[in-house]
CSV table of C-alpha atoms and ligand atoms in Angstrom, one decimal:
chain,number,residue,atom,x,y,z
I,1,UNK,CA,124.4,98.1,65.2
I,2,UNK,CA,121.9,98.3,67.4
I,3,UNK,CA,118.1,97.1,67.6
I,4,UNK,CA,115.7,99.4,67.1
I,5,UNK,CA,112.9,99.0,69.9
I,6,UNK,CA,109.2,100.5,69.7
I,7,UNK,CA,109.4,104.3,69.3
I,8,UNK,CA,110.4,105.8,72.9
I,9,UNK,CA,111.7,102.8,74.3
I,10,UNK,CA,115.1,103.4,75.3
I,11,UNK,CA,117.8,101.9,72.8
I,12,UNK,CA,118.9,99.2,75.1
I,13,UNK,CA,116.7,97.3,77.7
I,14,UNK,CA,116.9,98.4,81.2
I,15,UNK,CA,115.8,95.2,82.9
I,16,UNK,CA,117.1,91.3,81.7
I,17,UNK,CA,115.1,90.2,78.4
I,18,UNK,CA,115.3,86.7,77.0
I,19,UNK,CA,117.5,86.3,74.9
I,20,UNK,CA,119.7,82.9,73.6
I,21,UNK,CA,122.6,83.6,76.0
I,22,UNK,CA,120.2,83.3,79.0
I,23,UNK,CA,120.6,80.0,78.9
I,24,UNK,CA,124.5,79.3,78.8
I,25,UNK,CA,126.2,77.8,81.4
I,26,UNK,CA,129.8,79.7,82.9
I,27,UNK,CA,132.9,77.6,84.2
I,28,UNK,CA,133.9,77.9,87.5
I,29,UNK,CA,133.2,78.0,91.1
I,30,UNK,CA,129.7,77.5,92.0
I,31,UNK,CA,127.9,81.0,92.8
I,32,UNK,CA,125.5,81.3,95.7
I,33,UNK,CA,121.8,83.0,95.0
I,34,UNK,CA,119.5,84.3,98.3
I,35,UNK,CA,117.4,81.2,97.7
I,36,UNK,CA,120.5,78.9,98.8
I,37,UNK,CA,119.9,81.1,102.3
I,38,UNK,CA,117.1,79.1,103.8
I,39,UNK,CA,114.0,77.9,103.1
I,40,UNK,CA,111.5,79.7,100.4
I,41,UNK,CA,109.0,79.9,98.6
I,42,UNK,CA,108.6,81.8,95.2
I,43,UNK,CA,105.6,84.2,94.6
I,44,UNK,CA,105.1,86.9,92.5
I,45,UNK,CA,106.5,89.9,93.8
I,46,UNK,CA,109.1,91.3,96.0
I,47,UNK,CA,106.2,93.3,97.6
I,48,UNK,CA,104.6,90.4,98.3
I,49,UNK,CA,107.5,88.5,99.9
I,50,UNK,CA,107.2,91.4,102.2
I,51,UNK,CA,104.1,91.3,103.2
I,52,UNK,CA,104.1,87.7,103.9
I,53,UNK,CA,107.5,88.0,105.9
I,54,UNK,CA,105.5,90.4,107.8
I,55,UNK,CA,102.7,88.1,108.7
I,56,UNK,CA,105.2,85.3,109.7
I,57,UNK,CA,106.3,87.6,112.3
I,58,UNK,CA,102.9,88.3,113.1
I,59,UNK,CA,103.1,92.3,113.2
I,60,UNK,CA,99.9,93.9,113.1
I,61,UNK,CA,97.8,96.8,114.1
I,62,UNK,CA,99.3,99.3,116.4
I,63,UNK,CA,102.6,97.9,116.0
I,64,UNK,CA,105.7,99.9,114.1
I,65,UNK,CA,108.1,98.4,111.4
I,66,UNK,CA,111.4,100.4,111.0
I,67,UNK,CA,111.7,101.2,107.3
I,68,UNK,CA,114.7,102.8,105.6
I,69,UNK,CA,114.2,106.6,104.6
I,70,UNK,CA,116.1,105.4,101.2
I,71,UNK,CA,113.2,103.0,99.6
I,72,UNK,CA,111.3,101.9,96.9
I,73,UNK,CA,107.7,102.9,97.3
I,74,UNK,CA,106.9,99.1,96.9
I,75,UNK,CA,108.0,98.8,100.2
I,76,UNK,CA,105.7,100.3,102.3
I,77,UNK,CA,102.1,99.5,101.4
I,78,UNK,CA,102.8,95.5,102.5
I,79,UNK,CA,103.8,97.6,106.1
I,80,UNK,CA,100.0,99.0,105.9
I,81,UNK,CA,98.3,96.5,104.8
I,82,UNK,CA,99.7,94.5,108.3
I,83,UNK,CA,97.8,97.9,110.0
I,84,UNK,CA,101.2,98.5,111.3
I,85,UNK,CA,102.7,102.3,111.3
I,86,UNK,CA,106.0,102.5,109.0
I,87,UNK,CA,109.0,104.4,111.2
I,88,UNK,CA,112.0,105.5,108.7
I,89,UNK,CA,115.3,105.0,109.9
I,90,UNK,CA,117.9,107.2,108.1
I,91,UNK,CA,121.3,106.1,105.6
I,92,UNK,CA,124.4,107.5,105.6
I,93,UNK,CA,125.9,109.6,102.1
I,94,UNK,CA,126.9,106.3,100.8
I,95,UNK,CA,123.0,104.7,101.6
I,96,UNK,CA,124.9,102.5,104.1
I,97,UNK,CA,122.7,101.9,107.5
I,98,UNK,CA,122.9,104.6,109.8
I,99,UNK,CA,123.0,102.6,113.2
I,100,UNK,CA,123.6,105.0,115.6
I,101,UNK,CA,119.8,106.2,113.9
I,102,UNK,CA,118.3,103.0,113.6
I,103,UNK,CA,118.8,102.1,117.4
I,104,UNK,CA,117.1,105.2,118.1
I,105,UNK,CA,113.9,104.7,117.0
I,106,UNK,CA,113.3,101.6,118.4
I,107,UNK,CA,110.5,101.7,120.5
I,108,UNK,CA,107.7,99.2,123.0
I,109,UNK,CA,105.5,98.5,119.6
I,110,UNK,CA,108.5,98.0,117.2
I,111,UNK,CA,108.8,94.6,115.9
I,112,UNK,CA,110.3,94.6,112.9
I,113,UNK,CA,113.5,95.8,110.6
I,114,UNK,CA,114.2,96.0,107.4
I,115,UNK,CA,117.3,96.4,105.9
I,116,UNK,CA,118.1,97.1,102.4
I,117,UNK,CA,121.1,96.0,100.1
I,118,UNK,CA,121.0,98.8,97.7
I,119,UNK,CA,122.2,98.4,94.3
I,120,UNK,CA,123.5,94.9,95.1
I,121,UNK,CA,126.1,96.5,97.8
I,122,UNK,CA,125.6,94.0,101.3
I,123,UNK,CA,124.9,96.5,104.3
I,124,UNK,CA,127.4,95.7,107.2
I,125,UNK,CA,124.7,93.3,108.8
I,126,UNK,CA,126.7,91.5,111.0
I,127,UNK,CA,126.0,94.6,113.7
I,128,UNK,CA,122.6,95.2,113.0
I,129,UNK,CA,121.8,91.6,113.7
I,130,UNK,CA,123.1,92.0,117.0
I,131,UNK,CA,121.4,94.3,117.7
I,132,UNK,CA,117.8,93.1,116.9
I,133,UNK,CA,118.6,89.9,118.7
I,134,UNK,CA,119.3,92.2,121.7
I,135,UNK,CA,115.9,94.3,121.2
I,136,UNK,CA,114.1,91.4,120.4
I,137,UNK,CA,113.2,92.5,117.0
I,138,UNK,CA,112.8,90.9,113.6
I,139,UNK,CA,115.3,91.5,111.0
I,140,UNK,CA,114.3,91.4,107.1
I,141,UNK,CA,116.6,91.3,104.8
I,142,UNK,CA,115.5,93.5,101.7
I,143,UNK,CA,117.6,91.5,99.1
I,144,UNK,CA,115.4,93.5,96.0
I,145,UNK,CA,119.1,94.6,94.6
I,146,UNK,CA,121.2,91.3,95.4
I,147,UNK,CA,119.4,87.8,94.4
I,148,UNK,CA,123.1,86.7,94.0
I,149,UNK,CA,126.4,86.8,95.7
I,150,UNK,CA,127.5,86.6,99.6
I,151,UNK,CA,128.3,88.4,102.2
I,152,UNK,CA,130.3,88.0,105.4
I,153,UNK,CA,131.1,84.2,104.4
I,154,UNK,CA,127.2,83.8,103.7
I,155,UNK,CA,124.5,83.7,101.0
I,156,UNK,CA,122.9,86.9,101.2
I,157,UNK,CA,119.6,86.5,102.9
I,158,UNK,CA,121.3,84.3,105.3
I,159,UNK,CA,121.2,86.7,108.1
I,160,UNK,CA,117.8,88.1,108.3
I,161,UNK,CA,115.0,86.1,110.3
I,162,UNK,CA,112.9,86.3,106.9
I,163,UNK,CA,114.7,87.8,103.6
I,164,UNK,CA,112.7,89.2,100.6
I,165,UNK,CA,113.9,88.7,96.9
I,166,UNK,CA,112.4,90.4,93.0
I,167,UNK,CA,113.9,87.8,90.6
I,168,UNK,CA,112.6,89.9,88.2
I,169,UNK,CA,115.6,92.4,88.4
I,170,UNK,CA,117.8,89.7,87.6
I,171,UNK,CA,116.2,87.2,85.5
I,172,UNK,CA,114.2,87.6,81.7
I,173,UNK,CA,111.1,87.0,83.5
I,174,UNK,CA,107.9,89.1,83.9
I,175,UNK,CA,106.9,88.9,87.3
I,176,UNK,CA,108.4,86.7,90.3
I,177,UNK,CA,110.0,87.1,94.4
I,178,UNK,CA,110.6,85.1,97.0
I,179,UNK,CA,110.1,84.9,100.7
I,180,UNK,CA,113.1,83.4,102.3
I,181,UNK,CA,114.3,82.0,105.4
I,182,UNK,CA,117.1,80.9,107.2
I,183,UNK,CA,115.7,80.4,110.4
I,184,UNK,CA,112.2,79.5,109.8
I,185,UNK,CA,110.2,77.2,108.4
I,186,UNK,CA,107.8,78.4,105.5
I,187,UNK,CA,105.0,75.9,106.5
I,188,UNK,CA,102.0,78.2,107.3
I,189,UNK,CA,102.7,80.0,103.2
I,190,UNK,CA,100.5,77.7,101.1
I,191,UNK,CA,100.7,79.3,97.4
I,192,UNK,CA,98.4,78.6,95.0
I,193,UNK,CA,98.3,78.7,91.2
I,194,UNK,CA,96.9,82.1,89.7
I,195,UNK,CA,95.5,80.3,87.1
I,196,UNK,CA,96.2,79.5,82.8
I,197,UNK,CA,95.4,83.2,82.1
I,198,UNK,CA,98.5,84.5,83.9
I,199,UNK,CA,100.5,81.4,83.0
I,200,UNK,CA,100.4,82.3,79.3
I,201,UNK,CA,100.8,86.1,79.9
I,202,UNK,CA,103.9,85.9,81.5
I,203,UNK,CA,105.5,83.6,79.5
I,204,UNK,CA,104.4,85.7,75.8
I,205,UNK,CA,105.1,89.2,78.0
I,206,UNK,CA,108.5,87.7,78.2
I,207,UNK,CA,109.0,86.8,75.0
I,208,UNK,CA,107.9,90.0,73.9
I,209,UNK,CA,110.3,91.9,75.5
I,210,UNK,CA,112.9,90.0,74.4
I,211,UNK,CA,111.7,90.5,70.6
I,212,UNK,CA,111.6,94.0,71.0
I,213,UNK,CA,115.7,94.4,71.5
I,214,UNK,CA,115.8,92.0,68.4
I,215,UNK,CA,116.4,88.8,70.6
I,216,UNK,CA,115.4,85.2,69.3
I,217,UNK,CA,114.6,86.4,65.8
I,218,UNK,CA,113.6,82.3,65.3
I,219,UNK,CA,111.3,82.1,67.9
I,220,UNK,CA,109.7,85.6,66.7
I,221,UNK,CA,109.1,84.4,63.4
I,222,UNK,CA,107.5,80.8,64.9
I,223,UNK,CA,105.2,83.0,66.8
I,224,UNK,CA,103.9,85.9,65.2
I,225,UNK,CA,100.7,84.7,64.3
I,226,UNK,CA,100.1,83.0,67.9
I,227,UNK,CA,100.9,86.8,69.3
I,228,UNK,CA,98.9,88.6,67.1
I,229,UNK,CA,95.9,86.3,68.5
I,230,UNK,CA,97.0,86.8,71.6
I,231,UNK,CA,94.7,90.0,72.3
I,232,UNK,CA,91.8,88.0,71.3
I,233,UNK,CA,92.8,85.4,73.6
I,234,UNK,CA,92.8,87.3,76.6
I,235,UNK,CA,89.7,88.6,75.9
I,236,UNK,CA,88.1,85.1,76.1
I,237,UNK,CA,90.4,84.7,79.4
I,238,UNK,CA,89.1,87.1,81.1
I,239,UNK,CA,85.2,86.7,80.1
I,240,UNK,CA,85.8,82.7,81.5
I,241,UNK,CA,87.5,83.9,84.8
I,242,UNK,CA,84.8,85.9,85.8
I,243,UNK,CA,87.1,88.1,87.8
I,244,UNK,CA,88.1,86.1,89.9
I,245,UNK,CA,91.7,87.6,90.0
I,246,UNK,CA,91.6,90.9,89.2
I,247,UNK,CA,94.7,91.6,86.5
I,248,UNK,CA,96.3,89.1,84.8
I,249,UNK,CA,99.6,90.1,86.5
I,250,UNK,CA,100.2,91.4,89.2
I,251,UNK,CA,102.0,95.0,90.2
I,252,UNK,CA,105.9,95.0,89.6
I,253,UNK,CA,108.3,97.4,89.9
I,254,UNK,CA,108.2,97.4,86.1
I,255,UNK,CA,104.7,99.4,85.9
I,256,UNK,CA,104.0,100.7,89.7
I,257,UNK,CA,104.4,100.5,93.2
I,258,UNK,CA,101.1,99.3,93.8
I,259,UNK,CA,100.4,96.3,96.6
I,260,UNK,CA,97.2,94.8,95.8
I,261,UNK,CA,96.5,91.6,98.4
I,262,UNK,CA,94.7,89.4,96.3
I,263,UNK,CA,98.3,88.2,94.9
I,264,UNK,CA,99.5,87.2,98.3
I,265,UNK,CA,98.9,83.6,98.0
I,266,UNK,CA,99.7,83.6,94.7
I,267,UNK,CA,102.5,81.1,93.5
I,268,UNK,CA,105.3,82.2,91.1
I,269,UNK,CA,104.1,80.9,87.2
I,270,UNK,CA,105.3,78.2,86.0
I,271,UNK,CA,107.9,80.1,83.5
I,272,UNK,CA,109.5,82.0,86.3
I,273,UNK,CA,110.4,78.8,87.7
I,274,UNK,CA,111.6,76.9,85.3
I,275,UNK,CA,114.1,80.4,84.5
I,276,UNK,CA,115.2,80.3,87.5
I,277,UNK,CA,115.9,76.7,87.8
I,278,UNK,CA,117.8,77.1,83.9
I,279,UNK,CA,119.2,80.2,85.3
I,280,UNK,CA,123.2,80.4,86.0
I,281,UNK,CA,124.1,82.4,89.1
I,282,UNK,CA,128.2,82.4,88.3
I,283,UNK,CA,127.1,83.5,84.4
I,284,UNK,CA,125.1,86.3,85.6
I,285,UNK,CA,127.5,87.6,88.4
I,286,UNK,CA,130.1,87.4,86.1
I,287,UNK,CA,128.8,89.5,83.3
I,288,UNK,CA,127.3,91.8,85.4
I,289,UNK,CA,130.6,92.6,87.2
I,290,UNK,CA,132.2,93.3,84.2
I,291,UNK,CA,129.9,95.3,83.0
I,292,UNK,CA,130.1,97.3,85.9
I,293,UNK,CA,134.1,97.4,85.3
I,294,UNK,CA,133.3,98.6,82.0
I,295,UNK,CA,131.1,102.0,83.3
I,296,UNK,CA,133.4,102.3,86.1
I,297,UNK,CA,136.2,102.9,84.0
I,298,UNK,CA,133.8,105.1,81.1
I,299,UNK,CA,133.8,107.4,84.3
I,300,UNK,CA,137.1,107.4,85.4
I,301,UNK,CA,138.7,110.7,85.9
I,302,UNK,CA,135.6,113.0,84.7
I,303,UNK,CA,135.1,115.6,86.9
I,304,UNK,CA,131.4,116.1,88.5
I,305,UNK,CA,131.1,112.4,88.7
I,306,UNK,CA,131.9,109.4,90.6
I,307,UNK,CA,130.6,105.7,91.5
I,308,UNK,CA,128.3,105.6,94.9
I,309,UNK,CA,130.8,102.8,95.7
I,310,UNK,CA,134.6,103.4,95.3
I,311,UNK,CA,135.1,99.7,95.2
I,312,UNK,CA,132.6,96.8,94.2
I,313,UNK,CA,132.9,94.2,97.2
I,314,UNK,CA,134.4,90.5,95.8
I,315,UNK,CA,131.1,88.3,96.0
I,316,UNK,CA,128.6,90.9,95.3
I,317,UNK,CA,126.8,90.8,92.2
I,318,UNK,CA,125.6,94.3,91.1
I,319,UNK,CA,122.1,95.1,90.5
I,320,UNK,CA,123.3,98.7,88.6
I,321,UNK,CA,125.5,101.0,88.2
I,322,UNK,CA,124.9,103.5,90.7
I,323,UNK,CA,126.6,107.1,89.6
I,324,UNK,CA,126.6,110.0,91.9
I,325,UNK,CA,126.4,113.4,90.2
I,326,UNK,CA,127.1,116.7,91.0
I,327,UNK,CA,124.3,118.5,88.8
I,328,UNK,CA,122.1,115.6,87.9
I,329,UNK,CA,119.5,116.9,85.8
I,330,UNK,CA,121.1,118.2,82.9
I,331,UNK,CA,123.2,114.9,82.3
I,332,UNK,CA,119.6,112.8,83.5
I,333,UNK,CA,118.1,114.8,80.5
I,334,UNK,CA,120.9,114.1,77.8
I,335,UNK,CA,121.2,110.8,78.8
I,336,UNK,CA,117.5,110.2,78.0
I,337,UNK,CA,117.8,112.0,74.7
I,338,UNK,CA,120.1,109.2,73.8
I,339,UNK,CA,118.0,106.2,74.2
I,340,UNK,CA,119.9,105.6,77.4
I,341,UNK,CA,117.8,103.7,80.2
I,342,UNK,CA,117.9,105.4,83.4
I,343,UNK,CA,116.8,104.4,87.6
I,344,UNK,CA,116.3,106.8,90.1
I,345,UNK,CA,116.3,104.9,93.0
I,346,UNK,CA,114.2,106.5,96.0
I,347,UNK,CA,112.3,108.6,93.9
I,348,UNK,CA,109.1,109.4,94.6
I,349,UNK,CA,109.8,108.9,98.2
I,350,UNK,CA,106.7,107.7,100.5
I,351,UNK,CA,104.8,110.6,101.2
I,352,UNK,CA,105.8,113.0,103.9
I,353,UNK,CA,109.4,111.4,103.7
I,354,UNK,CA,111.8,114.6,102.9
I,355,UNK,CA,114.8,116.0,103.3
I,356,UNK,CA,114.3,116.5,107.3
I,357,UNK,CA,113.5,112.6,107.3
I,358,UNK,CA,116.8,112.3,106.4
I,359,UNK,CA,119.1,114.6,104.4
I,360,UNK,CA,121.2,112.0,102.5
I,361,UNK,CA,118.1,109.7,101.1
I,362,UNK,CA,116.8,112.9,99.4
I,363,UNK,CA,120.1,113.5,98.2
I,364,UNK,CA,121.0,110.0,97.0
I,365,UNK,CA,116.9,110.1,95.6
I,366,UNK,CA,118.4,113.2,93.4
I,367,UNK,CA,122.2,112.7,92.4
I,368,UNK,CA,122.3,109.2,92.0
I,369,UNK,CA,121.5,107.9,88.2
I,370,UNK,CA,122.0,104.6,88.0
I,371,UNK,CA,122.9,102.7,84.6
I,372,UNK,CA,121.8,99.1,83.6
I,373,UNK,CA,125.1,96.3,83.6
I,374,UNK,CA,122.9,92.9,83.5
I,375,UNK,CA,124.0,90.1,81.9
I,376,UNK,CA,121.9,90.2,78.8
I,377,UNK,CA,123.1,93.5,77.4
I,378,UNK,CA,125.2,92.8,74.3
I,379,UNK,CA,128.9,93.5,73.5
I,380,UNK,CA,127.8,96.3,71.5
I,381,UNK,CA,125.2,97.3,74.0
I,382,UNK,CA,127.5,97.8,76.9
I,383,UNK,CA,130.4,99.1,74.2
I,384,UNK,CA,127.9,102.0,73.1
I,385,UNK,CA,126.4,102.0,76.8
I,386,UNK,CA,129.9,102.9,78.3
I,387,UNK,CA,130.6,105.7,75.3
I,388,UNK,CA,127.6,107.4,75.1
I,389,UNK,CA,127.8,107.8,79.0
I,390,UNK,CA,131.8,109.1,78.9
I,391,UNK,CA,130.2,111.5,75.8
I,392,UNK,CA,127.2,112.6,77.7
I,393,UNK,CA,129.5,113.7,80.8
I,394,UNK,CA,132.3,115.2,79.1
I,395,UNK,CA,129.9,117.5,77.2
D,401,PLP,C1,111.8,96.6,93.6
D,401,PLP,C2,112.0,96.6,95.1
D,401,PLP,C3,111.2,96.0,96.0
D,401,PLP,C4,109.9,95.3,95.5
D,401,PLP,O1,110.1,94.4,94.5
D,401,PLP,P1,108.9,94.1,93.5
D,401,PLP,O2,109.3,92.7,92.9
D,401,PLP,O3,108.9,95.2,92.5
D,401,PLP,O4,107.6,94.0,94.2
D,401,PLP,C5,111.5,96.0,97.3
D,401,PLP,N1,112.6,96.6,97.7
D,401,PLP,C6,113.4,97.3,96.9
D,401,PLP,C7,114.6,97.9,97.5
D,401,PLP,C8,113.2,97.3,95.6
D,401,PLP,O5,114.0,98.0,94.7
């Protein structure tokens, strides 16, 4: 059966939560992440990694940065904080670049792209490269939805000038992203340590989370005396930084779409580190896949609706399951009812971004619902997952 999490926590988790498994191994062929790209360096956000790829180029006021119509909110404060003006490019129906757009709104003051691989789906990039080495711009690769898998013979990340990464949507941990590059060297992005507060936080958040889904039951019983101190230890914390930074974590895509620029120099903690270093790229890609396979075919032949993506590419490694649907809300509304965990990509969308931005970001903002398939949901979490879904549609 399954867990029971806090009272209107859905019944699964959405994101990656520690669990036992995390740490296996898989057999096979060795699986590329975006940090075999280039060179990197691991900070604390995907927002972040933004902002610093933006100051590596060296965009600043007065100057434009092409941004896609189709976003995440996170994406767009790192643009300001440069003093550069966000332009939005529009997407096709199937949120694939619209080039023909793109090219058009380059302009004297643009000087930088980016390009996003929604949902873990690589952009045809090859073309778009081309073109920002013939306009002379800088190319970002927006690898939020894809920290693992290839593309066009390639890690992903591997064709940007600077490629941005949230480790967080694939990995059990509580805050991390990386800056990335394949052509440039990272030098001038000296990180340092955000100090013992944040260190602890993020390594009790994410056992936490992983205790709420009824994961390491072992470990929960070893610890639940430590976490009940744990309020009274960030009291005394905070009291001895003095403020110094001002939250003990920084903004994710977990709780906002808030930039705040006191993390920028901010290295990655310690226990984001060591996940990723323990973590199994060929393991995760592999589960996730299948779990994909297994909503894929939950939806197969129901009338009203259909995968964003008729086909998942070989090499990519799915962020979710993106499902288009005709009426959206009443299925958004029983789906909740159910415990099920739910993304809206795109929505809210930066303000004064609409439907005469671009017609197909506000549609995709609306009628896609996309469903969790990472690696740490359960056999009986994806088994009822996959059910409950084919229920909720066929009602
Ligand atoms: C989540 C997300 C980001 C920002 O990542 P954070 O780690 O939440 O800062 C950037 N781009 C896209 C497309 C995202 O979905």
């Amino acid at each position: 059966m399954l867990a029971n999490p806090l009272p209107g926590r859905p019944l699964i988790p959405l994101a990656p939560i520690l669990s036992a498994s995390s740490f296996r191994r898989a057999a096979g062929a060795r699986v590329h992440t975006v940090l075999d790209a280039g060179n990197y360096r691991l900070v604390t956000s995907g927002r972040v990694a933004i902002a610093l790829a933006l100051r590596e180029i060296g965009v600043g006021p007065g100057e434009q940065v092409l941004v896609p119509a189709y976003h995440s909110a996170s994406m767009i404060p790192p643009v300001l904080w440069r003093g550069a003006e966000p332009v939005f490019y529009r997407v096709q129906p199937d949120a694939s670049v619209d080039l023909k757009d793109l090219e058009a709104r380059i302009g004297p003051t643009t000087r930088a792209v980016m390009v996003t691989h929604y949902f873990g789906f690589p952009q045809d990039i090859a073309p778009i490269r081309a073109l920002c080495d013939a306009r002379g711009i800088a190319l970002i690769e927006d690898c939020a939805h894809c920290f693992i898998g290839e593309h066009g013979g390639r890690p992903v990340g591997a064709w940007g000038d600077y490629a941005i990464a949230s480790s967080m949507k694939f990995l059990p941990i509580y805050e991390g992203g990386a800056l990335v590059s394949a052509r440039h060297r990272l030098d001038k992005v000296v990180l340092e340590s955000a100090g013992a507060g944040f260190e602890a936080k993020v390594a009790l958040n994410s056992l936490e989370k992983g205790f709420e889904y009824g994961r390491l039951p072992a470990v929960r019983a070893a610890l639940s005396l430590p976490l009940r101190a744990k309020g009274a230890l960030w009291g005394l914390v905070k009291q001895r930084r003095g403020g110094a930074v001002p939250a003990l974590a920084p903004d994710s895509s977990d709780s906002s779409f808030n930039f705040d620029p006191r993390w920028i120099d901010k290295r990655s903690s310690l226990f984001a580190r060591a996940m990723l270093k323990l973590a199994a790229p060929a393991r995760i890609q592999a589960l996730r896949r299948s779990h994909y396979a297994r909503l894929e075919a939950a939806v197969q032949g129901v009338s009203g609706v259909r995968p964003l993506h008729p086909r998942l590419p070989d090499g990519a490694c799915p962020w979710v399951f993106p499902l288009l649907v005709d009426d959206p809300e009443p299925l958004f509304v029983r789906l909740k009812t159910r415990g099920v965990p739910l993304t809206r990509f795109g929505t809210p969308q930066w303000e004064g971004v609409d439907a005469t931005t671009c017609a197909n970001s506000a549609m995709l903002a609306r009628h896609v619902l996309a469903l969790p398939c990472h690696q740490e949901l359960k056999e009986s979490e994806i088994a009822w997952l996959a059910s409950t879904l084919r229920e909720a549609i066929s009602q």
